GROMACS .gro file of C-alpha atoms in nm:
model
  351
    1MET     CA    1   0.724  -1.271  -1.958
    2LYS     CA    2   0.405  -1.476  -1.938
    3ARG     CA    3   0.292  -1.571  -1.589
    4TYR     CA    4  -0.007  -1.761  -1.456
    5LEU     CA    5  -0.263  -1.699  -1.185
    6ILE     CA    6  -0.382  -2.042  -1.075
    7LEU     CA    7  -0.676  -2.102  -0.842
    8GLU     CA    8  -0.743  -2.390  -0.607
    9ASP     CA    9  -1.063  -2.475  -0.802
   10GLY     CA   10  -0.849  -2.582  -1.098
   11THR     CA   11  -0.880  -2.274  -1.319
   12SER     CA   12  -0.597  -2.053  -1.439
   13TYR     CA   13  -0.548  -1.714  -1.606
   14VAL     CA   14  -0.249  -1.609  -1.813
   15GLY     CA   15  -0.106  -1.259  -1.839
   16ASP     CA   16   0.213  -1.057  -1.851
   17GLY     CA   17   0.438  -1.060  -1.547
   18ILE     CA   18   0.563  -0.747  -1.373
   19GLY     CA   19   0.719  -0.678  -1.035
   20ALA     CA   20   0.910  -0.948  -0.848
   21PRO     CA   21   0.967  -1.268  -1.055
   22ILE     CA   22   0.878  -1.498  -0.766
   23THR     CA   23   0.608  -1.751  -0.684
   24ALA     CA   24   0.354  -1.634  -0.427
   25THR     CA   25   0.035  -1.777  -0.278
   26GLY     CA   26  -0.245  -1.599  -0.093
   27GLU     CA   27  -0.617  -1.542  -0.064
   28LEU     CA   28  -0.767  -1.393  -0.380
   29ALA     CA   29  -0.955  -1.070  -0.301
   30ILE     CA   30  -1.138  -0.801  -0.499
   31GLN     CA   31  -1.033  -0.437  -0.459
   32THR     CA   32  -1.303  -0.201  -0.590
   33SER     CA   33  -1.142   0.138  -0.532
   34ASN     CA   34  -1.091   0.339  -0.852
   35PHE     CA   35  -0.797   0.529  -0.706
   36GLY     CA   36  -0.536   0.507  -0.431
   37TYR     CA   37  -0.364   0.185  -0.537
   38GLN     CA   38  -0.051   0.280  -0.337
   39GLU     CA   39  -0.252   0.310  -0.014
   40VAL     CA   40  -0.427  -0.019  -0.093
   41LEU     CA   41  -0.103  -0.208  -0.159
   42THR     CA   42   0.056  -0.084   0.164
   43ASP     CA   43  -0.253  -0.123   0.387
   44PRO     CA   44  -0.164  -0.386   0.652
   45ALA     CA   45  -0.527  -0.505   0.648
   46ASN     CA   46  -0.455  -0.654   0.304
   47ALA     CA   47  -0.181  -0.879   0.440
   48GLY     CA   48  -0.172  -1.220   0.276
   49LYS     CA   49  -0.403  -1.126  -0.013
   50ILE     CA   50  -0.357  -1.139  -0.388
   51LEU     CA   51  -0.552  -0.830  -0.488
   52VAL     CA   52  -0.764  -0.815  -0.804
   53PHE     CA   53  -0.813  -0.449  -0.903
   54THR     CA   54  -1.145  -0.381  -1.076
   55THR     CA   55  -1.037  -0.042  -1.209
   56PRO     CA   56  -0.925  -0.071  -1.576
   57MET     CA   57  -0.572   0.060  -1.516
   58ILE     CA   58  -0.342   0.114  -1.220
   59GLY     CA   59   0.003   0.269  -1.196
   60SER     CA   60  -0.050   0.589  -1.397
   61ASN     CA   61   0.045   0.810  -1.099
   62GLY     CA   62   0.346   0.605  -0.996
   63ILE     CA   63   0.451   0.569  -0.632
   64ASN     CA   64   0.526   0.872  -0.415
   65ALA     CA   65   0.679   0.927  -0.072
   66VAL     CA   66   0.358   1.043   0.099
   67ASP     CA   67   0.091   0.781   0.031
   68TYR     CA   68   0.241   0.483   0.212
   69GLU     CA   69   0.016   0.320   0.475
   70SER     CA   70   0.306   0.102   0.590
   71ILE     CA   71   0.670   0.098   0.485
   72GLN     CA   72   0.665  -0.262   0.362
   73PRO     CA   73   0.359  -0.393   0.173
   74SER     CA   74   0.227  -0.725   0.304
   75VAL     CA   75   0.011  -0.817   0.002
   76ARG     CA   76   0.113  -1.139  -0.171
   77GLY     CA   77   0.041  -1.031  -0.526
   78VAL     CA   78  -0.140  -0.797  -0.766
   79ILE     CA   79  -0.371  -0.879  -1.057
   80ALA     CA   80  -0.475  -0.601  -1.297
   81ASN     CA   81  -0.637  -0.549  -1.632
   82ASP     CA   82  -0.369  -0.300  -1.733
   83VAL     CA   83  -0.067  -0.133  -1.575
   84ALA     CA   84   0.090   0.198  -1.677
   85LEU     CA   85   0.451   0.107  -1.747
   86ASN     CA   86   0.584   0.453  -1.832
   87ILE     CA   87   0.526   0.751  -1.603
   88THR     CA   88   0.681   1.095  -1.562
   89ASP     CA   89   1.059   1.103  -1.526
   90ASN     CA   90   1.026   1.318  -1.214
   91ASP     CA   91   1.267   1.182  -0.951
   92THR     CA   92   1.003   1.212  -0.678
   93PHE     CA   93   0.798   0.929  -0.833
   94GLN     CA   94   0.872   0.560  -0.882
   95SER     CA   95   0.699   0.337  -1.135
   96LEU     CA   96   0.459   0.077  -0.996
   97GLY     CA   97   0.657  -0.203  -1.161
   98ASP     CA   98   0.985  -0.092  -1.001
   99PHE     CA   99   0.811  -0.052  -0.665
  100LEU     CA  100   0.667  -0.404  -0.676
  101LYS     CA  101   1.003  -0.550  -0.779
  102GLU     CA  102   1.184  -0.362  -0.502
  103LYS     CA  103   0.932  -0.477  -0.239
  104GLY     CA  104   0.923  -0.840  -0.356
  105VAL     CA  105   0.561  -0.844  -0.476
  106PRO     CA  106   0.472  -1.029  -0.800
  107ALA     CA  107   0.201  -0.900  -1.033
  108ILE     CA  108   0.024  -0.997  -1.355
  109PHE     CA  109  -0.154  -0.764  -1.595
  110ASN     CA  110  -0.351  -0.817  -1.917
  111VAL     CA  111  -0.577  -1.049  -1.716
  112ASP     CA  112  -0.956  -1.070  -1.759
  113THR     CA  113  -1.032  -0.920  -1.417
  114ARG     CA  114  -1.407  -0.910  -1.492
  115ALA     CA  115  -1.412  -1.291  -1.511
  116LEU     CA  116  -1.224  -1.311  -1.181
  117VAL     CA  117  -1.472  -1.077  -1.012
  118ARG     CA  118  -1.764  -1.289  -1.133
  119LYS     CA  119  -1.594  -1.600  -0.997
  120LEU     CA  120  -1.528  -1.440  -0.658
  121ARG     CA  121  -1.890  -1.333  -0.628
  122SER     CA  122  -1.988  -1.700  -0.603
  123ASN     CA  123  -1.681  -1.817  -0.408
  124ALA     CA  124  -1.632  -1.647  -0.075
  125LYS     CA  125  -1.264  -1.743  -0.047
  126LEU     CA  126  -1.020  -1.889  -0.297
  127LYS     CA  127  -0.653  -1.967  -0.260
  128ALA     CA  128  -0.448  -1.849  -0.555
  129SER     CA  129  -0.086  -1.857  -0.670
  130ILE     CA  130   0.118  -1.648  -0.912
  131MET     CA  131   0.349  -1.890  -1.092
  132ASP     CA  132   0.544  -1.953  -1.413
  133THR     CA  133   0.341  -2.263  -1.497
  134ASN     CA  134  -0.012  -2.399  -1.471
  135ASP     CA  135   0.061  -2.773  -1.480
  136GLU     CA  136  -0.107  -3.026  -1.252
  137HIS     CA  137   0.181  -3.022  -1.004
  138ALA     CA  138   0.121  -2.650  -0.947
  139PHE     CA  139  -0.247  -2.713  -0.869
  140ASP     CA  140  -0.152  -2.993  -0.627
  141GLN     CA  141   0.080  -2.751  -0.448
  142ILE     CA  142  -0.181  -2.482  -0.400
  143ARG     CA  143  -0.447  -2.726  -0.281
  144ALA     CA  144  -0.210  -2.865  -0.019
  145LEU     CA  145  -0.094  -2.527   0.110
  146VAL     CA  146  -0.247  -2.396   0.434
  147LEU     CA  147  -0.266  -2.016   0.456
  148PRO     CA  148  -0.151  -1.859   0.784
  149LYS     CA  149  -0.404  -1.769   1.053
  150ASN     CA  150  -0.404  -1.452   1.266
  151LYS     CA  151  -0.214  -1.235   1.020
  152THR     CA  152  -0.220  -0.955   1.277
  153THR     CA  153   0.085  -1.117   1.436
  154LEU     CA  154   0.271  -1.058   1.108
  155VAL     CA  155   0.188  -0.688   1.062
  156SER     CA  156   0.157  -0.551   1.416
  157THR     CA  157   0.452  -0.360   1.559
  158LYS     CA  158   0.689  -0.572   1.764
  159ASN     CA  159   0.782  -0.287   1.997
  160ALA     CA  160   0.589   0.007   2.139
  161TYR     CA  161   0.666   0.348   1.992
  162ALA     CA  162   0.541   0.707   2.022
  163ALA     CA  163   0.401   0.955   1.772
  164PRO     CA  164   0.435   1.259   2.002
  165ASN     CA  165   0.216   1.567   2.007
  166VAL     CA  166   0.095   1.820   2.265
  167GLY     CA  167  -0.266   1.714   2.329
  168LYS     CA  168  -0.447   1.425   2.495
  169THR     CA  169  -0.267   1.092   2.522
  170LEU     CA  170  -0.405   0.784   2.348
  171ALA     CA  171  -0.292   0.422   2.366
  172ILE     CA  172  -0.329   0.263   2.022
  173ILE     CA  173  -0.346  -0.115   1.990
  174ASP     CA  174  -0.188  -0.197   1.654
  175LEU     CA  175  -0.377  -0.479   1.482
  176GLY     CA  176  -0.264  -0.351   1.140
  177LEU     CA  177  -0.230   0.023   1.188
  178LYS     CA  178  -0.231   0.259   0.887
  179HIS     CA  179  -0.010   0.567   0.871
  180SER     CA  180  -0.314   0.777   0.780
  181MET     CA  181  -0.481   0.704   1.111
  182LEU     CA  182  -0.179   0.838   1.299
  183ARG     CA  183  -0.177   1.136   1.063
  184GLU     CA  184  -0.541   1.221   1.136
  185LEU     CA  185  -0.481   1.195   1.510
  186SER     CA  186  -0.167   1.408   1.485
  187LEU     CA  187  -0.363   1.679   1.299
  188ARG     CA  188  -0.591   1.685   1.604
  189GLN     CA  189  -0.290   1.725   1.839
  190VAL     CA  190  -0.318   1.377   1.986
  191ASN     CA  191  -0.017   1.234   2.167
  192ALA     CA  192  -0.020   0.875   2.037
  193ASN     CA  193   0.153   0.575   2.188
  194VAL     CA  194   0.137   0.264   1.968
  195LEU     CA  195   0.139  -0.079   2.133
  196PRO     CA  196   0.160  -0.429   1.982
  197TYR     CA  197  -0.148  -0.651   1.941
  198ASN     CA  198  -0.058  -0.852   2.254
  199ALA     CA  199  -0.012  -0.552   2.485
  200LYS     CA  200  -0.106  -0.612   2.848
  201VAL     CA  201  -0.322  -0.402   3.080
  202ARG     CA  202  -0.007  -0.300   3.269
  203ASP     CA  203   0.141  -0.162   2.946
  204ILE     CA  204  -0.158   0.067   2.904
  205LYS     CA  205  -0.165   0.169   3.271
  206SER     CA  206   0.198   0.279   3.249
  207LEU     CA  207   0.102   0.533   2.979
  208ARG     CA  208  -0.181   0.694   3.182
  209PRO     CA  209  -0.384   0.741   2.861
  210ASP     CA  210  -0.696   0.952   2.817
  211GLY     CA  211  -0.841   0.700   2.570
  212ILE     CA  212  -0.773   0.381   2.374
  213VAL     CA  213  -0.786   0.312   2.000
  214ILE     CA  214  -0.808  -0.042   1.858
  215SER     CA  215  -0.703  -0.031   1.494
  216ASN     CA  216  -0.810  -0.218   1.182
  217GLY     CA  217  -0.620  -0.528   1.073
  218PRO     CA  218  -0.619  -0.841   0.857
  219SER     CA  219  -0.742  -1.109   1.100
  220LEU     CA  220  -1.076  -1.233   1.239
  221ALA     CA  221  -1.234  -1.109   1.560
  222LYS     CA  222  -1.202  -1.450   1.724
  223GLU     CA  223  -0.828  -1.451   1.657
  224VAL     CA  224  -0.753  -1.119   1.830
  225LEU     CA  225  -1.023  -1.108   2.101
  226PRO     CA  226  -0.825  -1.325   2.347
  227TYR     CA  227  -0.556  -1.055   2.350
  228LEU     CA  228  -0.805  -0.768   2.377
  229GLN     CA  229  -1.044  -0.915   2.633
  230PRO     CA  230  -0.841  -0.823   2.945
  231ILE     CA  231  -0.807  -0.466   2.815
  232LEU     CA  232  -1.180  -0.436   2.745
  233ASP     CA  233  -1.259  -0.592   3.084
  234GLU     CA  234  -1.048  -0.326   3.250
  235TYR     CA  235  -1.133  -0.016   3.047
  236LEU     CA  236  -1.471  -0.048   2.871
  237GLY     CA  237  -1.693   0.217   3.026
  238GLN     CA  238  -1.397   0.365   3.216
  239LEU     CA  239  -1.198   0.521   2.932
  240PRO     CA  240  -1.319   0.628   2.587
  241ILE     CA  241  -1.248   0.353   2.334
  242LEU     CA  242  -1.246   0.376   1.953
  243GLY     CA  243  -1.258   0.055   1.748
  244ILE     CA  244  -1.201   0.062   1.371
  245GLY     CA  245  -1.253  -0.227   1.125
  246LEU     CA  246  -1.115  -0.534   1.300
  247GLY     CA  247  -1.129  -0.331   1.621
  248PHE     CA  248  -1.504  -0.284   1.560
  249LEU     CA  249  -1.551  -0.658   1.506
  250ALA     CA  250  -1.353  -0.748   1.818
  251ILE     CA  251  -1.553  -0.505   2.033
  252SER     CA  252  -1.879  -0.637   1.883
  253ALA     CA  253  -1.775  -0.995   1.961
  254TYR     CA  254  -1.684  -0.890   2.316
  255LEU     CA  255  -2.034  -0.742   2.357
  256ASP     CA  256  -2.186  -1.071   2.226
  257LEU     CA  257  -2.328  -0.901   1.917
  258ASN     CA  258  -2.419  -1.128   1.628
  259LEU     CA  259  -2.151  -1.100   1.357
  260VAL     CA  260  -2.285  -1.178   1.010
  261ASP     CA  261  -2.069  -1.287   0.715
  262LEU     CA  262  -2.118  -1.055   0.419
  263PRO     CA  263  -2.211  -1.212   0.083
  264ARG     CA  264  -1.895  -1.054  -0.059
  265TYR     CA  265  -1.594  -0.912   0.119
  266GLN     CA  266  -1.614  -0.532   0.108
  267ASN     CA  267  -1.275  -0.391   0.014
  268GLY     CA  268  -1.268  -0.048  -0.151
  269SER     CA  269  -1.353   0.318  -0.116
  270ASN     CA  270  -1.711   0.321  -0.238
  271PHE     CA  271  -1.930   0.177   0.038
  272PRO     CA  272  -2.220   0.398   0.151
  273VAL     CA  273  -2.333   0.401   0.512
  274ILE     CA  274  -2.618   0.603   0.657
  275SER     CA  275  -2.622   0.772   0.994
  276GLN     CA  276  -2.955   0.731   1.172
  277LYS     CA  277  -2.898   1.046   1.374
  278GLU     CA  278  -2.875   1.307   1.101
  279PRO     CA  279  -2.967   1.123   0.864
  280ARG     CA  280  -2.721   1.151   0.578
  281ILE     CA  281  -2.524   0.910   0.364
  282TRP     CA  282  -2.149   0.885   0.411
  283GLN     CA  283  -1.929   0.743   0.135
  284THR     CA  284  -1.673   0.531   0.316
  285SER     CA  285  -1.370   0.309   0.277
  286MET     CA  286  -1.404  -0.049   0.404
  287ASN     CA  287  -1.189  -0.358   0.430
  288ILE     CA  288  -1.414  -0.603   0.611
  289GLY     CA  289  -1.595  -0.935   0.571
  290GLN     CA  290  -1.848  -0.916   0.856
  291LEU     CA  291  -2.098  -0.669   1.000
  292VAL     CA  292  -2.341  -0.678   1.292
  293LEU     CA  293  -2.704  -0.787   1.301
  294PRO     CA  294  -2.915  -0.482   1.400
  295ASP     CA  295  -3.119  -0.466   1.723
  296ASP     CA  296  -2.901  -0.731   1.880
  297SER     CA  297  -2.744  -0.532   2.160
  298ASP     CA  298  -2.820  -0.422   2.514
  299VAL     CA  299  -2.570  -0.139   2.474
  300GLN     CA  300  -2.733   0.204   2.494
  301VAL     CA  301  -2.633   0.381   2.171
  302ASP     CA  302  -2.670   0.744   2.070
  303GLU     CA  303  -2.597   0.701   1.699
  304GLU     CA  304  -2.590   0.407   1.459
  305PHE     CA  305  -2.447   0.364   1.111
  306TYR     CA  306  -2.593   0.115   0.862
  307ASP     CA  307  -2.432  -0.032   0.552
  308LEU     CA  308  -2.669   0.041   0.263
  309HIS     CA  309  -2.565  -0.269   0.068
  310SER     CA  310  -2.662  -0.515   0.341
  311ASP     CA  311  -2.874  -0.315   0.592
  312LEU     CA  312  -2.639  -0.445   0.863
  313LEU     CA  313  -2.496  -0.236   1.145
  314ALA     CA  314  -2.163  -0.080   1.042
  315GLY     CA  315  -2.096   0.130   1.351
  316PHE     CA  316  -2.231   0.287   1.667
  317ILE     CA  317  -2.155   0.555   1.925
  318SER     CA  318  -2.241   0.509   2.292
  319GLU     CA  319  -2.171   0.807   2.517
  320LYS     CA  320  -2.275   0.610   2.828
  321SER     CA  321  -2.021   0.336   2.751
  322LYS     CA  322  -1.767   0.591   2.618
  323LEU     CA  323  -1.749   0.380   2.305
  324VAL     CA  324  -1.716   0.455   1.932
  325ALA     CA  325  -1.691   0.155   1.698
  326VAL     CA  326  -1.711   0.162   1.318
  327ALA     CA  327  -1.658  -0.102   1.049
  328PHE     CA  328  -1.540   0.156   0.796
  329ASN     CA  329  -1.204   0.335   0.790
  330PRO     CA  330  -1.267   0.695   0.902
  331GLU     CA  331  -0.923   0.798   0.775
  332GLY     CA  332  -1.016   0.689   0.421
  333ALA     CA  333  -0.680   0.653   0.241
  334PRO     CA  334  -0.804   0.584  -0.018
  335GLY     CA  335  -1.149   0.731   0.018
  336THR     CA  336  -1.339   1.047   0.095
  337SER     CA  337  -1.312   1.259   0.409
  338ASP     CA  338  -1.671   1.179   0.518
  339GLY     CA  339  -1.555   0.951   0.797
  340HIS     CA  340  -1.313   1.202   0.949
  341ALA     CA  341  -1.595   1.315   1.179
  342ILE     CA  342  -1.559   0.986   1.369
  343PHE     CA  343  -1.225   1.103   1.508
  344ASP     CA  344  -1.388   1.428   1.621
  345GLU     CA  345  -1.677   1.242   1.789
  346PHE     CA  346  -1.434   1.016   1.972
  347LEU     CA  347  -1.216   1.305   2.087
  348LYS     CA  348  -1.525   1.476   2.229
  349LEU     CA  349  -1.554   1.177   2.464
  350VAL     CA  350  -1.181   1.197   2.540
  351LYS     CA  351  -1.190   1.568   2.622
   0.00000   0.00000   0.00000
């Protein structure tokens, strides 16, 4: 079945439909990872996006029970050059097409994704729809549609829950929490208690935590900072705090650091950062649209990480402030294990 990707600038792309046969609208976004499409599709930080995969083919490994980053994907659609329609008949795997249909996510393949990537390089944000037609009425609809703000409210847990273990206790503020982050903490014997984005100081006090983690998520710093400010007022410098992705941006905004819009949104598993302490280059996973202007802080830092594409600050560690904040995803998923050391550095402060 032929389906259309239509953009708010009046252009359209035709391809073959797969997944859910529904109409969907979202923000068009590039995904540059060459592997890990299941983790990407289920990453809550991709909520509200129609993802354009730059890798030539996705779906060849199917969908398995282990690589979910959330149970229900919150992406609005998938655009690919090619999709593997037939995979092994092993019962432990599901085809990508069946998965998308089951989860209510539409997709189009046989699309010129290279042309889309070139377009997105000169357009920071574009609304897009997956539809059965590309007539003028469809374009009027997409232009009139307003995309939701603060998507963290859509993906954050509604109720607190525990991921028990035998070690130190952490309170985790869920702005769009990935399963892999809980997995990495569990491997380090962390007793995790997950709280919603709008958790209050009293909620954290009741847990008597040894540290706080502020997760990644799909929103902007200014949209979540009002919820986090009382917690940072109370605990910054008192308890060790780890901020990841959106958590990094929110902490940076709280510290009055200068957030800089990146020329292109960085979403993938191939973004190099360099540590100024060692120095060595880490290959990292990112899902972020802003970084921090260097030398713009009064915070005493012991280690800094710089994004090699932009020379902007992508993370820092301050032992005096008991603070670790990184723009990249230390859990990877998809990505390398280079960033796993961030969890170990943070837990040194906790212990």
